[in-house]
PDB file of C-alpha atoms in Angstrom:
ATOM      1  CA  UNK P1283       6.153 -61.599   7.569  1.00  0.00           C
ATOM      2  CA  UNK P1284       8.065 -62.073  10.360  1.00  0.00           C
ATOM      3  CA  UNK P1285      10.835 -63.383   8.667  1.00  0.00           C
ATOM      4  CA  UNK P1286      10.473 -59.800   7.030  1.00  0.00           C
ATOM      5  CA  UNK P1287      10.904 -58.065   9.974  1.00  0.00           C
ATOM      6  CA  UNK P1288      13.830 -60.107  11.597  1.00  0.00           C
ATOM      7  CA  UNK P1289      15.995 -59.741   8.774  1.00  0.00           C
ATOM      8  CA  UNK P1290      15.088 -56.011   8.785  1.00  0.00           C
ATOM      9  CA  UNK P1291      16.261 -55.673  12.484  1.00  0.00           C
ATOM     10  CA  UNK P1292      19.447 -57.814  11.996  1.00  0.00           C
ATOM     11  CA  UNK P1293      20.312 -55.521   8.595  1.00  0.00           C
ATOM     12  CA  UNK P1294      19.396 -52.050  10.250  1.00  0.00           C
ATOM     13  CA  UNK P1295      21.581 -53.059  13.691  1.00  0.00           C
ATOM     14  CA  UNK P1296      24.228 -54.148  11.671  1.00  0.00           C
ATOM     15  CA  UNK P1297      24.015 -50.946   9.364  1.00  0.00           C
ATOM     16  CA  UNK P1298      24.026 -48.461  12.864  1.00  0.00           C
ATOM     17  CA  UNK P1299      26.974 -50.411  14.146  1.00  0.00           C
ATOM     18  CA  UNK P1300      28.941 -50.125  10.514  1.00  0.00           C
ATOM     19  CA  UNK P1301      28.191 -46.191  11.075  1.00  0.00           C
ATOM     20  CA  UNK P1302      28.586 -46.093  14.496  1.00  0.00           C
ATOM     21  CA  UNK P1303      31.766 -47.492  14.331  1.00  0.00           C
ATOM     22  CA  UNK P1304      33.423 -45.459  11.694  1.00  0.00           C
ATOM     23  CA  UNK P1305      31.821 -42.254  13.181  1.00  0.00           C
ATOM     24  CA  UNK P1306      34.160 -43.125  16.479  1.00  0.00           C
ATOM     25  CA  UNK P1307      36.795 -43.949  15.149  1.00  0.00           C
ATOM     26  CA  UNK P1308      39.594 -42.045  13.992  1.00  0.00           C
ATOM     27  CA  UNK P1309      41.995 -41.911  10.559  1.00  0.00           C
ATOM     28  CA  UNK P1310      45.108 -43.479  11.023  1.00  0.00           C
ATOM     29  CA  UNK P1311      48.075 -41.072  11.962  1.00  0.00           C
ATOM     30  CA  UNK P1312      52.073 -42.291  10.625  1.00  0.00           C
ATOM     31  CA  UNK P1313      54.202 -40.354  13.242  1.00  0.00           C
ATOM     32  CA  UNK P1314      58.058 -39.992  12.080  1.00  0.00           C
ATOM     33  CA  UNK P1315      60.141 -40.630  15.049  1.00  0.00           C
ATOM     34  CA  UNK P1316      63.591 -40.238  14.830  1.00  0.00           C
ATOM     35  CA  UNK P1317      64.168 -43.744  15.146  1.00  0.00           C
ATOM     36  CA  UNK P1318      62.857 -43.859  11.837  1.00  0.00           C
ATOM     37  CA  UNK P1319      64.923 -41.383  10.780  1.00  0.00           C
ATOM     38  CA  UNK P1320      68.047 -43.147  11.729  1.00  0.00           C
ATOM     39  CA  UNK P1321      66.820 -46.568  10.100  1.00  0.00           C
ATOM     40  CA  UNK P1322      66.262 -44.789   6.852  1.00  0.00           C
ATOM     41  CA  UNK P1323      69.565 -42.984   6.891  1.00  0.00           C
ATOM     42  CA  UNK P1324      71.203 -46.677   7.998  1.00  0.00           C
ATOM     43  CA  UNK P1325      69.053 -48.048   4.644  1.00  0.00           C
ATOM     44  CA  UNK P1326      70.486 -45.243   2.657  1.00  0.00           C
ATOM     45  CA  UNK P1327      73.979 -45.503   3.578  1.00  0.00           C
ATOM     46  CA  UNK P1328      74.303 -49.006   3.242  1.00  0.00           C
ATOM     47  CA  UNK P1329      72.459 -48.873  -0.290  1.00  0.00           C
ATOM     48  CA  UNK P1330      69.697 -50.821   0.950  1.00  0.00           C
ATOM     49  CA  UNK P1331      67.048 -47.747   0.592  1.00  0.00           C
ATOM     50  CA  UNK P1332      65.737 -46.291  -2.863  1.00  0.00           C
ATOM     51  CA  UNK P1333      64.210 -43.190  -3.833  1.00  0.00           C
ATOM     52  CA  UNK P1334      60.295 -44.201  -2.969  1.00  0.00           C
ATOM     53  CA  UNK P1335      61.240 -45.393   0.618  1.00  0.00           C
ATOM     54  CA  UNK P1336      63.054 -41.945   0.902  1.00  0.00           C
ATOM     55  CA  UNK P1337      59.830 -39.939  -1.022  1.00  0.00           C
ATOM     56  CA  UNK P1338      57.909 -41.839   1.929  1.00  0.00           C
ATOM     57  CA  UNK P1339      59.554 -40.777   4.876  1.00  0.00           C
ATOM     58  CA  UNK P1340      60.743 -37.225   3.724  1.00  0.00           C
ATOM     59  CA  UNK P1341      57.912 -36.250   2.144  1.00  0.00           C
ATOM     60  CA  UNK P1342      55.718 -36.231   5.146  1.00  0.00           C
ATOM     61  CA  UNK P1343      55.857 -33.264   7.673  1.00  0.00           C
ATOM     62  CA  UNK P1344      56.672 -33.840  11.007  1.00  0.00           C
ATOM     63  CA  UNK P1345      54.298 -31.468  12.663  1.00  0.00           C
ATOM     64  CA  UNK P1346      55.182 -32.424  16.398  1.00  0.00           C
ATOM     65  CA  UNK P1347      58.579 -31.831  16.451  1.00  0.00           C
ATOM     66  CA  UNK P1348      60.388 -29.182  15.224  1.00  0.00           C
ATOM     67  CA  UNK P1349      63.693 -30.424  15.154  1.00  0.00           C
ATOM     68  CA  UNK P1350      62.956 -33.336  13.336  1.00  0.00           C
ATOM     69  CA  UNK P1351      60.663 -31.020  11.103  1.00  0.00           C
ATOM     70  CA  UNK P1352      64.241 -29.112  10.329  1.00  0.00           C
ATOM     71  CA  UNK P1353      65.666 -32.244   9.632  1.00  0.00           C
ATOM     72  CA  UNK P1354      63.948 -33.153   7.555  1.00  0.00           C
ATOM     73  CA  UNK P1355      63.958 -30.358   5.223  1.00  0.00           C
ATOM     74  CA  UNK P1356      67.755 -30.445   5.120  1.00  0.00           C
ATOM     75  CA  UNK P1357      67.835 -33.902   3.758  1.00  0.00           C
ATOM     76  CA  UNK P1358      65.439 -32.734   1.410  1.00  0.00           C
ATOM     77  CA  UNK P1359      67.417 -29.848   0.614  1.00  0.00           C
ATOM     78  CA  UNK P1360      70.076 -32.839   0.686  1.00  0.00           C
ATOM     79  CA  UNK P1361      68.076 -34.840  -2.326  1.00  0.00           C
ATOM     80  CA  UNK P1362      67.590 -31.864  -4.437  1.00  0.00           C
ATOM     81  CA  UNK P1363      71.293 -31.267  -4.263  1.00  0.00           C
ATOM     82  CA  UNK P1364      73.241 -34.404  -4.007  1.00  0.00           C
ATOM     83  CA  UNK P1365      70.222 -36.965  -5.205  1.00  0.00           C
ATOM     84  CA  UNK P1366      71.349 -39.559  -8.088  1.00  0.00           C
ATOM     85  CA  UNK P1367      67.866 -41.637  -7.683  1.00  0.00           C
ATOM     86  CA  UNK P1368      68.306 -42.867 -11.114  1.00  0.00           C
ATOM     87  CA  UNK P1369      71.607 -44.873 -10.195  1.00  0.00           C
ATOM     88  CA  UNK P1370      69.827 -46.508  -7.654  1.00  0.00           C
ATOM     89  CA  UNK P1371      68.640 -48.824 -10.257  1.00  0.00           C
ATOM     90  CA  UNK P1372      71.445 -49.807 -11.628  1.00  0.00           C
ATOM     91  CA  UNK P1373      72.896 -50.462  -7.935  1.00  0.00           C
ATOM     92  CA  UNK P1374      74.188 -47.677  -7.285  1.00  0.00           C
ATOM     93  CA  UNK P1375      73.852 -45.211  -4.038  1.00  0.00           C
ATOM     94  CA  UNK P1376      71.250 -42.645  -3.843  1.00  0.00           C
ATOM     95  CA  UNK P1377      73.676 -39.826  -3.259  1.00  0.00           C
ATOM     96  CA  UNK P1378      76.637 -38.718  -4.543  1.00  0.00           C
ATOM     97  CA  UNK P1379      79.731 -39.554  -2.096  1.00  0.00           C
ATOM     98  CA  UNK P1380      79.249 -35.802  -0.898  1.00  0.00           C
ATOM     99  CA  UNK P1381      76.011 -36.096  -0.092  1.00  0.00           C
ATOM    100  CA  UNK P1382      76.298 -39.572   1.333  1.00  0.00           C
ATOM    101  CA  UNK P1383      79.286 -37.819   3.570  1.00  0.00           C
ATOM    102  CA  UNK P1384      76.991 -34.626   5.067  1.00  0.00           C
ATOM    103  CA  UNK P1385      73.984 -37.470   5.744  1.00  0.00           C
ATOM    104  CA  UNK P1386      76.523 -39.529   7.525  1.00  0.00           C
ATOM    105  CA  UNK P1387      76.630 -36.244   9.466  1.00  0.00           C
ATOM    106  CA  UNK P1388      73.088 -35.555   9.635  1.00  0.00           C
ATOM    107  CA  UNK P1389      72.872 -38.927  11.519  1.00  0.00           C
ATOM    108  CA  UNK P1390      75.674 -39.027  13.441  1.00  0.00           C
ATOM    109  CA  UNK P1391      73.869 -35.717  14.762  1.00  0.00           C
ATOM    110  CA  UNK P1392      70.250 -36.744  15.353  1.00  0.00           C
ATOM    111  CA  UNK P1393      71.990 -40.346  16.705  1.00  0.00           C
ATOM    112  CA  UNK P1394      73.846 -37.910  19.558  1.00  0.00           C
ATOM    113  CA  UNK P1395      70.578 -35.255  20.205  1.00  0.00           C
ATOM    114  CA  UNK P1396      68.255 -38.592  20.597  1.00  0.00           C
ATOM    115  CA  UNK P1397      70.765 -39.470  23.026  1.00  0.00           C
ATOM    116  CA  UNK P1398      71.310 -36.411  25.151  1.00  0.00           C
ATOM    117  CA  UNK P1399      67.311 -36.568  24.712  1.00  0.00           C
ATOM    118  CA  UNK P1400      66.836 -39.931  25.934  1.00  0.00           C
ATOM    119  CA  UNK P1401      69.412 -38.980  28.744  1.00  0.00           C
ATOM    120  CA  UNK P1402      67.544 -36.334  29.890  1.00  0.00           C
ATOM    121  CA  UNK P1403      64.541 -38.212  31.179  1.00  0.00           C
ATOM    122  CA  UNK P1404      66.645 -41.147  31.991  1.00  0.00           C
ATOM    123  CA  UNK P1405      68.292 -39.036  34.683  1.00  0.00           C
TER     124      UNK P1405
END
């Protein structure tokens, strides 16, 4: 009977801990930086990236910044109009050369504003 009652203890502590512990803790959060921003558009550029990588990263909302929020919806705005995912495949680039031209901009852009940025508070 005691047996009974030890392994009763040792299950019900281990069961409040389990619930204990997920009740503290919190859901994991995936905030885009624009670091990642400018590794992705490095991936794409150099054909390294393909269209789930890109679905990954764009597809998410960046809720706590709003320029990168706005960036983000022009390069989707970018896929919808320049987007050849199904030549990545084959080896080919994920963009036409137009569209690989104005993201070329779009990170030559956010590569200069994280700059001034991290100048700012540098200073």
């Amino acid at each position: 009977m005691q047996l009974f009652f030890i392994v009763f203890a040792v299950c019900l502590l281990v069961s409040l801990g389990t619930v204990a512990a997920l009740m503290l803790s919190r859901t994991p959060r995936y905030r885009t930086g624009a670091e990642d921003l400018i590794a992705l558009f490095d991936a794409v550029l150099d054909n390294r990236a393909d269209q789930a990588r890109w679905d990954s990263v764009i597809g998410y909302p960046i809720r706590h910044d709003a320029y990168l929020e706005s960036l983000r919806r022009r390069c989707q705005h970018l896929m919808e109009a320049h987007g050849r995912p199904w030549q990545v495949a084959q080896g080919g680039s994920l963009f036409s050369r137009q569209g690989r031209e104005e993201l070329s901009a779009l990170r030559a852009h956010l590569a200069a504003h994280q700059a001034l940025h991290q100048g700012e508070y540098s200073a």
